[in-house]
mmCIF file of N, CA, C and O in Angstrom:
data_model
loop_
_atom_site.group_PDB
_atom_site.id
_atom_site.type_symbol
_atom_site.label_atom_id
_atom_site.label_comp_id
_atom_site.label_asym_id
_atom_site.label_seq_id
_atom_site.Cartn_x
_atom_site.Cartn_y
_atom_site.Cartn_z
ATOM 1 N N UNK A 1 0.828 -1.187 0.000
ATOM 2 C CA UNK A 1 0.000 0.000 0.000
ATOM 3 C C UNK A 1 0.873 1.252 0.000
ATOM 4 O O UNK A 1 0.359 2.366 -0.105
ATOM 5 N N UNK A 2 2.304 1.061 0.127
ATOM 6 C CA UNK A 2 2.925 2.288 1.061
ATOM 7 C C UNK A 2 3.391 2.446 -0.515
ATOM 8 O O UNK A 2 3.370 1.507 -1.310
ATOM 9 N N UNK A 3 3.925 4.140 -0.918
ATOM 10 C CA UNK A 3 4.064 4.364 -2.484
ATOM 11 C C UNK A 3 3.245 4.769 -3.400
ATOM 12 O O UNK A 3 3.334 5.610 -4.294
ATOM 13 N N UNK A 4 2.009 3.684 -2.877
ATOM 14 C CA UNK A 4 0.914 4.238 -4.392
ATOM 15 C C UNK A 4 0.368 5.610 -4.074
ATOM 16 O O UNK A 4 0.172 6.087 -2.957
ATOM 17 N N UNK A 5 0.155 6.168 -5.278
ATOM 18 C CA UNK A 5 -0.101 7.514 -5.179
ATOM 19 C C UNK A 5 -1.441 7.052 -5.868
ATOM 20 O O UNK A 5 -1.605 6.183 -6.724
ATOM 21 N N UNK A 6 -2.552 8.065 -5.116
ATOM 22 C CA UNK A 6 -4.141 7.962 -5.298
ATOM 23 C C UNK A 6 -4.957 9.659 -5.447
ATOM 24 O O UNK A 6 -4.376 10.736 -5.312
ATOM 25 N N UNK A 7 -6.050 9.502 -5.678
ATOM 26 C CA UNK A 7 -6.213 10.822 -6.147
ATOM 27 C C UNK A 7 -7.625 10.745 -4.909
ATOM 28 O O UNK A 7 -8.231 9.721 -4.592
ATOM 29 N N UNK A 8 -7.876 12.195 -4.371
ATOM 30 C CA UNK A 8 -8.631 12.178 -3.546
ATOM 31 C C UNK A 8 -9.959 12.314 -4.233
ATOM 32 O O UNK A 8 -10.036 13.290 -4.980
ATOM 33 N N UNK A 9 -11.120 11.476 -4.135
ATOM 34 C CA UNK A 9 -12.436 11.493 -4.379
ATOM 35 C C UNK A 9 -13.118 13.081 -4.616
ATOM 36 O O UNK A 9 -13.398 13.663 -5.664
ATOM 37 N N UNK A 10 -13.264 13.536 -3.080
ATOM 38 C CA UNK A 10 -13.662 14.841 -2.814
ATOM 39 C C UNK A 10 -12.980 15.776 -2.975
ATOM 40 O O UNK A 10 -13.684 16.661 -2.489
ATOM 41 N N UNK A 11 -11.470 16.573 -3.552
ATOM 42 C CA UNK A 11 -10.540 17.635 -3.972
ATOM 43 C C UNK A 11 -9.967 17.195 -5.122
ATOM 44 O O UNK A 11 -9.794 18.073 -5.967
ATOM 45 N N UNK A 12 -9.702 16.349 -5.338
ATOM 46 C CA UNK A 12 -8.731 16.004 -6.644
ATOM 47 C C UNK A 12 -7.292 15.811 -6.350
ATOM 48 O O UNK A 12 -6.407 15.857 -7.204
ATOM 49 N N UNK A 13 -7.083 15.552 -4.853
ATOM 50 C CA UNK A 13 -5.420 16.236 -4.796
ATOM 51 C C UNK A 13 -5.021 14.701 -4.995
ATOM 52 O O UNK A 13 -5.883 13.845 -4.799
ATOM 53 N N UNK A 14 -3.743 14.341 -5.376
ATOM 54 C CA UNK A 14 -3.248 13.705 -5.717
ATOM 55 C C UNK A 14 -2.451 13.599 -4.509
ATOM 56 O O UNK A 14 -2.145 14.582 -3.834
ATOM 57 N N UNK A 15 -1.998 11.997 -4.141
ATOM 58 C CA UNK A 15 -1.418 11.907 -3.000
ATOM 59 C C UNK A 15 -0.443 10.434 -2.570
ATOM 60 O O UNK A 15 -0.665 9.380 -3.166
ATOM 61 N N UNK A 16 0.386 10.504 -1.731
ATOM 62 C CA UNK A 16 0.470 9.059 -1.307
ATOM 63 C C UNK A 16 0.532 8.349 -0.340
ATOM 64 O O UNK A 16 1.263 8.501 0.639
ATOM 65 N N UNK A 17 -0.386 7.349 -0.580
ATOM 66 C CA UNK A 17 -1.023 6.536 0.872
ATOM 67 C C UNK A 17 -0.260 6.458 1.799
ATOM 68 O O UNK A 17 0.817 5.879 1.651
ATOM 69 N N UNK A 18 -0.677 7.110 3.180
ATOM 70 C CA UNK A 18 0.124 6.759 4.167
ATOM 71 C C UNK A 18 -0.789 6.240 5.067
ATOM 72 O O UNK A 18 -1.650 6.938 5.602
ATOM 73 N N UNK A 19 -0.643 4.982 5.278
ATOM 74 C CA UNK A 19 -1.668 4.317 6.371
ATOM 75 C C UNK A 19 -1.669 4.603 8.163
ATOM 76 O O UNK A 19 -0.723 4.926 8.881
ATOM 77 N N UNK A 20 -2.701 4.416 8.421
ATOM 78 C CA UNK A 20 -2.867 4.553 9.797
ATOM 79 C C UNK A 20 -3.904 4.054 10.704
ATOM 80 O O UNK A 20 -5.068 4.173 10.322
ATOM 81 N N UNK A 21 -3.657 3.477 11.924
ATOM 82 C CA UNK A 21 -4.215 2.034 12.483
ATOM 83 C C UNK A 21 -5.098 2.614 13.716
ATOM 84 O O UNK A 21 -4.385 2.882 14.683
ATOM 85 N N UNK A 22 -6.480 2.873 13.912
ATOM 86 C CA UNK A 22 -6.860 3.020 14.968
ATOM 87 C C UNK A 22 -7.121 1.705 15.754
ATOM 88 O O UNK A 22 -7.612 0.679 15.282
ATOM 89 N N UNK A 23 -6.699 1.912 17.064
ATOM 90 C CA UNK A 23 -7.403 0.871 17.802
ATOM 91 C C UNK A 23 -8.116 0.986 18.784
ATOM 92 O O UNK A 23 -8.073 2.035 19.427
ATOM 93 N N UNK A 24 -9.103 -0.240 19.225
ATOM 94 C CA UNK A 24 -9.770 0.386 20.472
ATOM 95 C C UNK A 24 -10.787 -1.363 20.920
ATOM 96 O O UNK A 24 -11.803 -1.844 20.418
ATOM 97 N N UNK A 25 -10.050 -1.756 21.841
ATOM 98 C CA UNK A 25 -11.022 -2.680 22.575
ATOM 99 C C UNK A 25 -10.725 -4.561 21.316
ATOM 100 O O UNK A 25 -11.584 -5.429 21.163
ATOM 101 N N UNK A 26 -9.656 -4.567 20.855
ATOM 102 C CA UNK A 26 -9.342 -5.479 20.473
ATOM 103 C C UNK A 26 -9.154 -5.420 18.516
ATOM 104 O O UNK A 26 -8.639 -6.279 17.801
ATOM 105 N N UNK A 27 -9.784 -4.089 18.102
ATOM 106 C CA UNK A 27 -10.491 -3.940 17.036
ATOM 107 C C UNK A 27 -9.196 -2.982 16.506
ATOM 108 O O UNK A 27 -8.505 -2.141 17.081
ATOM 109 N N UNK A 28 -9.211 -3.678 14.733
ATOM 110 C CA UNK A 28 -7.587 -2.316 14.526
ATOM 111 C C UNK A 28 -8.693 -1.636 13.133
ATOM 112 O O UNK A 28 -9.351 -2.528 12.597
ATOM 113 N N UNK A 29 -8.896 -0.364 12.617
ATOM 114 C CA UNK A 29 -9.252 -0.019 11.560
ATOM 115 C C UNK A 29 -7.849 0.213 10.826
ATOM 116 O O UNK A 29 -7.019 0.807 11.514
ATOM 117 N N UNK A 30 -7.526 -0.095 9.771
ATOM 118 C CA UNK A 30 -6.693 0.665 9.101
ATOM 119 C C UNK A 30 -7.356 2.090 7.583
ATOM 120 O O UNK A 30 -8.389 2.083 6.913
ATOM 121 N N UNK A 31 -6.485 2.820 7.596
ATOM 122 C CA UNK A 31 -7.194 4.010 6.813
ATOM 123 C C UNK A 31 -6.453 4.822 6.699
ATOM 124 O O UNK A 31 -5.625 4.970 7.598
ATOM 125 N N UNK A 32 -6.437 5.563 5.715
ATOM 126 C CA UNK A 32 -5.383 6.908 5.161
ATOM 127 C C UNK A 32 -6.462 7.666 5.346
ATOM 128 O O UNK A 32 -7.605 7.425 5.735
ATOM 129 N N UNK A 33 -5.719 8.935 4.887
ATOM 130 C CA UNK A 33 -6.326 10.324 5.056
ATOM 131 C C UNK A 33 -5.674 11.058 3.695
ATOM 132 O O UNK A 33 -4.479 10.853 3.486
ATOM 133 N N UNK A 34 -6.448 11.933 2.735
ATOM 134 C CA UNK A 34 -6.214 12.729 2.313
ATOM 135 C C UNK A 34 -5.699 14.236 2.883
ATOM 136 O O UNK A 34 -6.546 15.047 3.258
ATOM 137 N N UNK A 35 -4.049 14.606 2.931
ATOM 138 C CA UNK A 35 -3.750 15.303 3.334
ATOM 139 C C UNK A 35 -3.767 16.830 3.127
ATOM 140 O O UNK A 35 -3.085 17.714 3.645
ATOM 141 N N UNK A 36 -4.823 16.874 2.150
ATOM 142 C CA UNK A 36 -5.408 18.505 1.480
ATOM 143 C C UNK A 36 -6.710 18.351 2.433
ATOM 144 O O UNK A 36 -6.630 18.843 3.558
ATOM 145 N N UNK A 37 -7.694 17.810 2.114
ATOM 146 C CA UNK A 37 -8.829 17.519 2.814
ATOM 147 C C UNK A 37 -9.732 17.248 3.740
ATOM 148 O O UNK A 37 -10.926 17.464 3.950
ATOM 149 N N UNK A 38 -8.317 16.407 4.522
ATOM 150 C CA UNK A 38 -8.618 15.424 5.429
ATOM 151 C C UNK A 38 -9.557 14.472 5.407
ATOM 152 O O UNK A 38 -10.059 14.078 6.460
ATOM 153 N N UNK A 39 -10.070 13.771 3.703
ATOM 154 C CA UNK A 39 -10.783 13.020 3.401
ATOM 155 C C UNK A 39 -10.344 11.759 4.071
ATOM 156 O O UNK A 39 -9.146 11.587 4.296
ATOM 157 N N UNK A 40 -11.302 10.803 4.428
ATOM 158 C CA UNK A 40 -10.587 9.470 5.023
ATOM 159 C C UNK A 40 -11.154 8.574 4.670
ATOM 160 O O UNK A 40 -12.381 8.492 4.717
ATOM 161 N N UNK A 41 -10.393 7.696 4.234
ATOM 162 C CA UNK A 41 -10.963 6.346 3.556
ATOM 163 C C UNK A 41 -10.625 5.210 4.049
ATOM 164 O O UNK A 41 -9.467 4.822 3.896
ATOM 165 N N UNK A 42 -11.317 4.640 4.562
ATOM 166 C CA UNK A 42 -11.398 2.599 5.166
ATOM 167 C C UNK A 42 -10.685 1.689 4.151
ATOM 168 O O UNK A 42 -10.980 1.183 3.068
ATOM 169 N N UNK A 43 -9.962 1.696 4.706
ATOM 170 C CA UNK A 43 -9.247 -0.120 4.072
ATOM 171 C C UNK A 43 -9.735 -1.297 4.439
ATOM 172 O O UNK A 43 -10.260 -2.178 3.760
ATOM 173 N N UNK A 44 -9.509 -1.231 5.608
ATOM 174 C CA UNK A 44 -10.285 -2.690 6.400
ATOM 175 C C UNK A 44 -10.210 -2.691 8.345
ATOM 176 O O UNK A 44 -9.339 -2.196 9.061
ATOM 177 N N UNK A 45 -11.344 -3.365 8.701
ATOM 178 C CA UNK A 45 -11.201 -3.359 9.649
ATOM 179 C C UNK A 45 -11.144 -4.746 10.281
ATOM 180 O O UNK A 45 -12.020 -5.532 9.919
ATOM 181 N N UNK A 46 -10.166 -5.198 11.248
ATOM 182 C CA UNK A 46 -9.959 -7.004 11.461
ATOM 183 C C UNK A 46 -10.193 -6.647 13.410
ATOM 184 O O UNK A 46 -10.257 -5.547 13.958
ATOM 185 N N UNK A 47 -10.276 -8.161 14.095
ATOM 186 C CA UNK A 47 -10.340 -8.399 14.892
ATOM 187 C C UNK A 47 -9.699 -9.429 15.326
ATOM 188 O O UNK A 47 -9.516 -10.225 14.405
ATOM 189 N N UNK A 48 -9.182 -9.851 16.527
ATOM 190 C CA UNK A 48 -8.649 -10.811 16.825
ATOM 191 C C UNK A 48 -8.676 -12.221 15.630
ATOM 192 O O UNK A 48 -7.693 -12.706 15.070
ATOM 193 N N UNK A 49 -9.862 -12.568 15.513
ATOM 194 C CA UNK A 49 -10.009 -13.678 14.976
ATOM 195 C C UNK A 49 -9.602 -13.695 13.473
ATOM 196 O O UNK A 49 -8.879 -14.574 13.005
ATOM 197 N N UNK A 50 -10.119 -12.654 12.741
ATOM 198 C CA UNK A 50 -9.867 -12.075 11.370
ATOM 199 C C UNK A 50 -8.140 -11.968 11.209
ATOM 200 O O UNK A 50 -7.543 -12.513 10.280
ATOM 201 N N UNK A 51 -7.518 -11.232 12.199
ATOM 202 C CA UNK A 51 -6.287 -11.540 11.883
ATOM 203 C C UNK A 51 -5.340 -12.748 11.741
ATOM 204 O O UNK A 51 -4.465 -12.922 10.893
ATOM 205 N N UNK A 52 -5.749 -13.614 12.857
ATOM 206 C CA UNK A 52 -5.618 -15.054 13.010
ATOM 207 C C UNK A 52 -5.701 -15.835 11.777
ATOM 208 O O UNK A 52 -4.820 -16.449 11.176
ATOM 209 N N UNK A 53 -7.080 -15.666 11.500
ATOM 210 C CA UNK A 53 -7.393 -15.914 10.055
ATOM 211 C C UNK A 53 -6.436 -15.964 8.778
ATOM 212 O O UNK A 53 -6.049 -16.857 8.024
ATOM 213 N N UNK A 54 -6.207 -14.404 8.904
ATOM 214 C CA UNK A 54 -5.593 -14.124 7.698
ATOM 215 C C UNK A 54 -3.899 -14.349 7.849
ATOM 216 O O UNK A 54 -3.194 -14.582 6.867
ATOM 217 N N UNK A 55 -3.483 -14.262 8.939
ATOM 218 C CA UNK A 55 -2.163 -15.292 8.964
ATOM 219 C C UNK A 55 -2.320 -17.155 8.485
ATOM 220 O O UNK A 55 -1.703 -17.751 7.603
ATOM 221 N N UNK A 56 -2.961 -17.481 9.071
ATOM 222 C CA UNK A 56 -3.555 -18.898 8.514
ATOM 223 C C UNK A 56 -3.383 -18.914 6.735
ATOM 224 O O UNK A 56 -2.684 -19.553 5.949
ATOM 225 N N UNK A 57 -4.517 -17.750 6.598
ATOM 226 C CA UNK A 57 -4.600 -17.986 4.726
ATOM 227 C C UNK A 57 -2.965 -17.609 4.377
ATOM 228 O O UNK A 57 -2.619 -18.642 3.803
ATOM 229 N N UNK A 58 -2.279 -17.098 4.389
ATOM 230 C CA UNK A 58 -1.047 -16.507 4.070
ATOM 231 C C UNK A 58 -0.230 -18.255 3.633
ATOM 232 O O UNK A 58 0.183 -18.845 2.635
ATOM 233 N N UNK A 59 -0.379 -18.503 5.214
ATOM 234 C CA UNK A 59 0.423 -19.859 5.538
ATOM 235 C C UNK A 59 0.243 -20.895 4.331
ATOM 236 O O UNK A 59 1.110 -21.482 3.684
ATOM 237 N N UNK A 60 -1.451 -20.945 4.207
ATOM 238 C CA UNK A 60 -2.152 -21.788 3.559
ATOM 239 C C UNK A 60 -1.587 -21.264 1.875
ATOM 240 O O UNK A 60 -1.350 -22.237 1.159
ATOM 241 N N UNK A 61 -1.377 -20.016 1.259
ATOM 242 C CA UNK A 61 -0.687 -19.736 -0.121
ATOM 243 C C UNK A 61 0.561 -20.286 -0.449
ATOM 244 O O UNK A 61 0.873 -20.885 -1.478
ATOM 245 N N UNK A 62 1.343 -19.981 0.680
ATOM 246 C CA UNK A 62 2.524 -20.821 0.833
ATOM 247 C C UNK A 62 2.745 -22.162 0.428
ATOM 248 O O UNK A 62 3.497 -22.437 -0.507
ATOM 249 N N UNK A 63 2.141 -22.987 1.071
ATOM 250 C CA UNK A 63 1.775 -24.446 0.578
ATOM 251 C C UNK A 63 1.299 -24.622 -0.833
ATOM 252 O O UNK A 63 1.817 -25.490 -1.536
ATOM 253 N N UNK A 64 0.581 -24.041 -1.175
ATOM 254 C CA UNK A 64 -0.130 -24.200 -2.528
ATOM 255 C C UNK A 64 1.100 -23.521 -3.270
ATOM 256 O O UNK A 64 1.438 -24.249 -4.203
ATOM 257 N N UNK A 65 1.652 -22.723 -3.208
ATOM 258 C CA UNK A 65 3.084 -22.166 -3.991
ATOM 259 C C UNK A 65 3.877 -23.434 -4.279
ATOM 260 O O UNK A 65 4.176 -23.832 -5.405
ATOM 261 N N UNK A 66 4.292 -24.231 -2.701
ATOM 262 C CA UNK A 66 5.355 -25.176 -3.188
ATOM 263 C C UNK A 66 4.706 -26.647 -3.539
ATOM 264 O O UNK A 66 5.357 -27.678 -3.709
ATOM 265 N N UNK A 67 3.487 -26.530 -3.600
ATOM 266 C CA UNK A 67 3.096 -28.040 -3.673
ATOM 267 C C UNK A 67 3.031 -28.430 -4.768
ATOM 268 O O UNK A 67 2.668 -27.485 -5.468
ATOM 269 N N UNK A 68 3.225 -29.599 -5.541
ATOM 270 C CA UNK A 68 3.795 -30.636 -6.327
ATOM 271 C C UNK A 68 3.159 -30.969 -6.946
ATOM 272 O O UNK A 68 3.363 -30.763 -8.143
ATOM 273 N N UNK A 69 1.993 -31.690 -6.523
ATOM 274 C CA UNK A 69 1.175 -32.913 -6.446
ATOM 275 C C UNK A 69 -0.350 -31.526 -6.966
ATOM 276 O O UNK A 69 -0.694 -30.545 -6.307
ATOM 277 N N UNK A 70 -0.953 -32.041 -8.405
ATOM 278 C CA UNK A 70 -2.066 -31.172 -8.696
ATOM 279 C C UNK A 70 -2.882 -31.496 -7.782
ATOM 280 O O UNK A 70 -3.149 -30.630 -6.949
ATOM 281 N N UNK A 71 -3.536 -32.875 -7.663
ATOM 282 C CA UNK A 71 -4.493 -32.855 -6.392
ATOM 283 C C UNK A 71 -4.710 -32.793 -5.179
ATOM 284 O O UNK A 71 -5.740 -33.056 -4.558
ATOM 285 N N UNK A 72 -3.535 -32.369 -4.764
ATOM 286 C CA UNK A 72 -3.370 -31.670 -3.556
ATOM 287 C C UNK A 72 -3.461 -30.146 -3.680
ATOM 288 O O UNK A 72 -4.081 -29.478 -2.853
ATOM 289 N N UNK A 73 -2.924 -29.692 -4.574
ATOM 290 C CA UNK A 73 -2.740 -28.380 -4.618
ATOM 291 C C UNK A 73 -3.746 -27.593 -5.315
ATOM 292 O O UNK A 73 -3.851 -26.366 -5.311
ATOM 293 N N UNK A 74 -4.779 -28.812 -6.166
ATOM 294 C CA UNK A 74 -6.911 -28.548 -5.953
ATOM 295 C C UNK A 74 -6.971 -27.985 -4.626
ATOM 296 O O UNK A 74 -7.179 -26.864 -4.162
ATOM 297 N N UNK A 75 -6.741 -29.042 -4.205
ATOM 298 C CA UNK A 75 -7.255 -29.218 -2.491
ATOM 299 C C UNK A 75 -7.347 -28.060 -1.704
ATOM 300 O O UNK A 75 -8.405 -27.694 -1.192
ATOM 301 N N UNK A 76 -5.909 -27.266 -1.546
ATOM 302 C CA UNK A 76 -5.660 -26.780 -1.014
ATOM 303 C C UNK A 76 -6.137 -25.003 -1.262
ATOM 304 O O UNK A 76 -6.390 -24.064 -0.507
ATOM 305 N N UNK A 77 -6.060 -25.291 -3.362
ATOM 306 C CA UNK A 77 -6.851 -23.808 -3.227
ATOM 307 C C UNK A 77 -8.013 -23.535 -3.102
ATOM 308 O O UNK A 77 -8.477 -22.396 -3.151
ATOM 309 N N UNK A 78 -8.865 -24.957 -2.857
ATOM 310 C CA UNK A 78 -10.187 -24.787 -2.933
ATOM 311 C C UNK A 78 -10.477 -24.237 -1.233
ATOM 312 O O UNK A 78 -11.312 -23.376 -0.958
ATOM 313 N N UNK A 79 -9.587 -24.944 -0.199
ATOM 314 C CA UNK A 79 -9.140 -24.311 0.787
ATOM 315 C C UNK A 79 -9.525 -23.056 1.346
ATOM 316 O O UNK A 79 -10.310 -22.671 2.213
ATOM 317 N N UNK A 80 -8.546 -22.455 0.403
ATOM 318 C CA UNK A 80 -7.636 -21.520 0.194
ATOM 319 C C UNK A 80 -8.899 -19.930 0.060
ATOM 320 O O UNK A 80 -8.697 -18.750 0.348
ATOM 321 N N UNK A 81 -10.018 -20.556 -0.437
ATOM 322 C CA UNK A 81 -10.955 -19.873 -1.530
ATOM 323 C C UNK A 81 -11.901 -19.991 -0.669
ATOM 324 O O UNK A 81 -12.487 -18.908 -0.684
ATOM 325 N N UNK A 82 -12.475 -20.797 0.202
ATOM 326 C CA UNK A 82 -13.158 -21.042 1.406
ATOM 327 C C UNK A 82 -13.129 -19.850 2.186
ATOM 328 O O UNK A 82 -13.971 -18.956 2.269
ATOM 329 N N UNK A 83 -11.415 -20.053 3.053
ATOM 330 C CA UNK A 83 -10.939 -19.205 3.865
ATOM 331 C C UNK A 83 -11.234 -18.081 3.679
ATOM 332 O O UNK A 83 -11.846 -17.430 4.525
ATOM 333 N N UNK A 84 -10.735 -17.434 2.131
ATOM 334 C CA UNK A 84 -10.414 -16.143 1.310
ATOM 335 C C UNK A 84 -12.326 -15.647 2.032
ATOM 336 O O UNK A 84 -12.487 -14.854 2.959
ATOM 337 N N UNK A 85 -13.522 -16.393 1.268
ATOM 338 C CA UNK A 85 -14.334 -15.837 1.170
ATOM 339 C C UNK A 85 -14.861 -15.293 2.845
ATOM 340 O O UNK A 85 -15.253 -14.152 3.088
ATOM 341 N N UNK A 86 -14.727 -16.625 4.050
ATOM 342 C CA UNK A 86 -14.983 -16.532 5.027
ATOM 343 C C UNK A 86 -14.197 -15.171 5.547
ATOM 344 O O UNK A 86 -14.896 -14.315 6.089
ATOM 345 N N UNK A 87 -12.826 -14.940 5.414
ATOM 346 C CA UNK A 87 -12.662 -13.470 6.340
ATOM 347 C C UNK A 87 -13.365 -12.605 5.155
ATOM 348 O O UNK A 87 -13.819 -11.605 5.712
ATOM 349 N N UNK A 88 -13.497 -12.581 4.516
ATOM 350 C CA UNK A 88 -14.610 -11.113 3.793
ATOM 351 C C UNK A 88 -15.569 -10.921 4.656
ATOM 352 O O UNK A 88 -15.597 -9.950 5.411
ATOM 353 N N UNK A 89 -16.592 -11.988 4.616
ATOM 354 C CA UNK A 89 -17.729 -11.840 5.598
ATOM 355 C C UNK A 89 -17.625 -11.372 6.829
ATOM 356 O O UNK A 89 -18.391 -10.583 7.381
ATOM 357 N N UNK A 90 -16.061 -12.181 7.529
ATOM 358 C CA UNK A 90 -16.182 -11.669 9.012
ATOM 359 C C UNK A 90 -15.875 -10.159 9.004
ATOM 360 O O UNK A 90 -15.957 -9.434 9.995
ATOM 361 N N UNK A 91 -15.327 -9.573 7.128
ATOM 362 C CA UNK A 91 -14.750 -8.299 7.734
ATOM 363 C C UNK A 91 -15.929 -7.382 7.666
ATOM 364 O O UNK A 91 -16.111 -6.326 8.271
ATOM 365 N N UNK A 92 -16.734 -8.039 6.758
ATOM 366 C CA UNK A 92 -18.017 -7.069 6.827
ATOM 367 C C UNK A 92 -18.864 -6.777 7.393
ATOM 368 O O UNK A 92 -19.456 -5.702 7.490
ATOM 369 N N UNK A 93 -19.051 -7.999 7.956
ATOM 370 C CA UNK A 93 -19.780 -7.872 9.863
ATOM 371 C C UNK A 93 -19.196 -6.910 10.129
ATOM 372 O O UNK A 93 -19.720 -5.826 9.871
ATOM 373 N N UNK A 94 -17.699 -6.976 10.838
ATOM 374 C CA UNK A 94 -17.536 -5.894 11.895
ATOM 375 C C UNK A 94 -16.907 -4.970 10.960
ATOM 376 O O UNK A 94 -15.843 -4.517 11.383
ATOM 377 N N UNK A 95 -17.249 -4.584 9.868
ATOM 378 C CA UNK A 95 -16.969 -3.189 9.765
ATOM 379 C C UNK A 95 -18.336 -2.646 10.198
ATOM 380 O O UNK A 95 -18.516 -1.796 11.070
ATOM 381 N N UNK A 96 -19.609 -3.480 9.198
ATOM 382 C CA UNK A 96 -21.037 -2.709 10.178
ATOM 383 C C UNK A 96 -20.790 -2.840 11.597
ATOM 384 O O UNK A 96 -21.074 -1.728 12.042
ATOM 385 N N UNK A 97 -20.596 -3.225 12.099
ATOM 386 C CA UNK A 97 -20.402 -2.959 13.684
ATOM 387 C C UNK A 97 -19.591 -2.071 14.009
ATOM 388 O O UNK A 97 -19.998 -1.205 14.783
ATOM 389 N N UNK A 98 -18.712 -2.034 13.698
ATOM 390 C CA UNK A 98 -17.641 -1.168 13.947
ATOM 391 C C UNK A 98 -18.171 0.310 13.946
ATOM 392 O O UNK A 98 -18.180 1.022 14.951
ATOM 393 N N UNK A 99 -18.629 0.703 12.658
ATOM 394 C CA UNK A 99 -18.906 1.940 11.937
ATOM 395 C C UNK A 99 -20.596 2.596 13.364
ATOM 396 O O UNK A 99 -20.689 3.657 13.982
ATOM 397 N N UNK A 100 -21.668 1.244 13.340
ATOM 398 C CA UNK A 100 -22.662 1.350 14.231
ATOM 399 C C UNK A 100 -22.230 2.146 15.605
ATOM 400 O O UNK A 100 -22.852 2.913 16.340
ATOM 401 N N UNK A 101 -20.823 1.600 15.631
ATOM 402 C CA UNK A 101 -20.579 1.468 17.240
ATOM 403 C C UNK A 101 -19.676 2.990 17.424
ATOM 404 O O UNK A 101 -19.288 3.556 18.446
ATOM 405 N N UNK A 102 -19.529 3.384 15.854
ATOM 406 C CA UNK A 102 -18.354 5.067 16.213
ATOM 407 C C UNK A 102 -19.972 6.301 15.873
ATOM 408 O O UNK A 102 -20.109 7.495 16.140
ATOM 409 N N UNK A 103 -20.596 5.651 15.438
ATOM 410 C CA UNK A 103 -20.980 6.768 14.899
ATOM 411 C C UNK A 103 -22.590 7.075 15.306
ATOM 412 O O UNK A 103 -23.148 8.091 14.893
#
């Protein structure tokens, strides 16, 4: 993320992402800010479990990178694609929660 240069929605200013992590009660948002504007935009928000998660899937690419054997390495992205879809959902839960719970 760190480098890309993005253009702000609401000013036009052109910029580059510098991320930043709120936390509060187990919960991390990550999000930049447009530094003309102070426009702010959501990346994602994880929780204990979601992060867990997504170390797991990481682990789980890994394997499928070095594995050998095609039907294992079916196996594993079908896995892989499971996992992928399951933290979406959990992230979308608690971003509605999240967002419910600031605002």
């Amino acid at each position: 993320m760190n480098n890309r240069v993005v253009s702000c929605d609401k000013c036009n200013q052109e910029f580059q992402i510098k991320p930043k992590t709120f936390k509060k009660k187990g919960i991390e948002e990550t999000y930049f800010n447009c530094p003309e504007c102070k426009e702010k935009y959501g990346v994602i928000v994880t929780d204990k479990t979601i992060r867990r998660k997504q170390k797991a899937i990481k682990e789980l690419q890994i394997k499928i990178d070095k594995q050998k054997d095609p039907e294992i390495k079916k196996r594993l992205f079908s896995q892989f694609q499971k996992d992928k879809k399951e933290i979406e959902t959990l992230v979308l839960f608690l971003k509605e929660k999240f967002r419910k719970n600031k605002g």
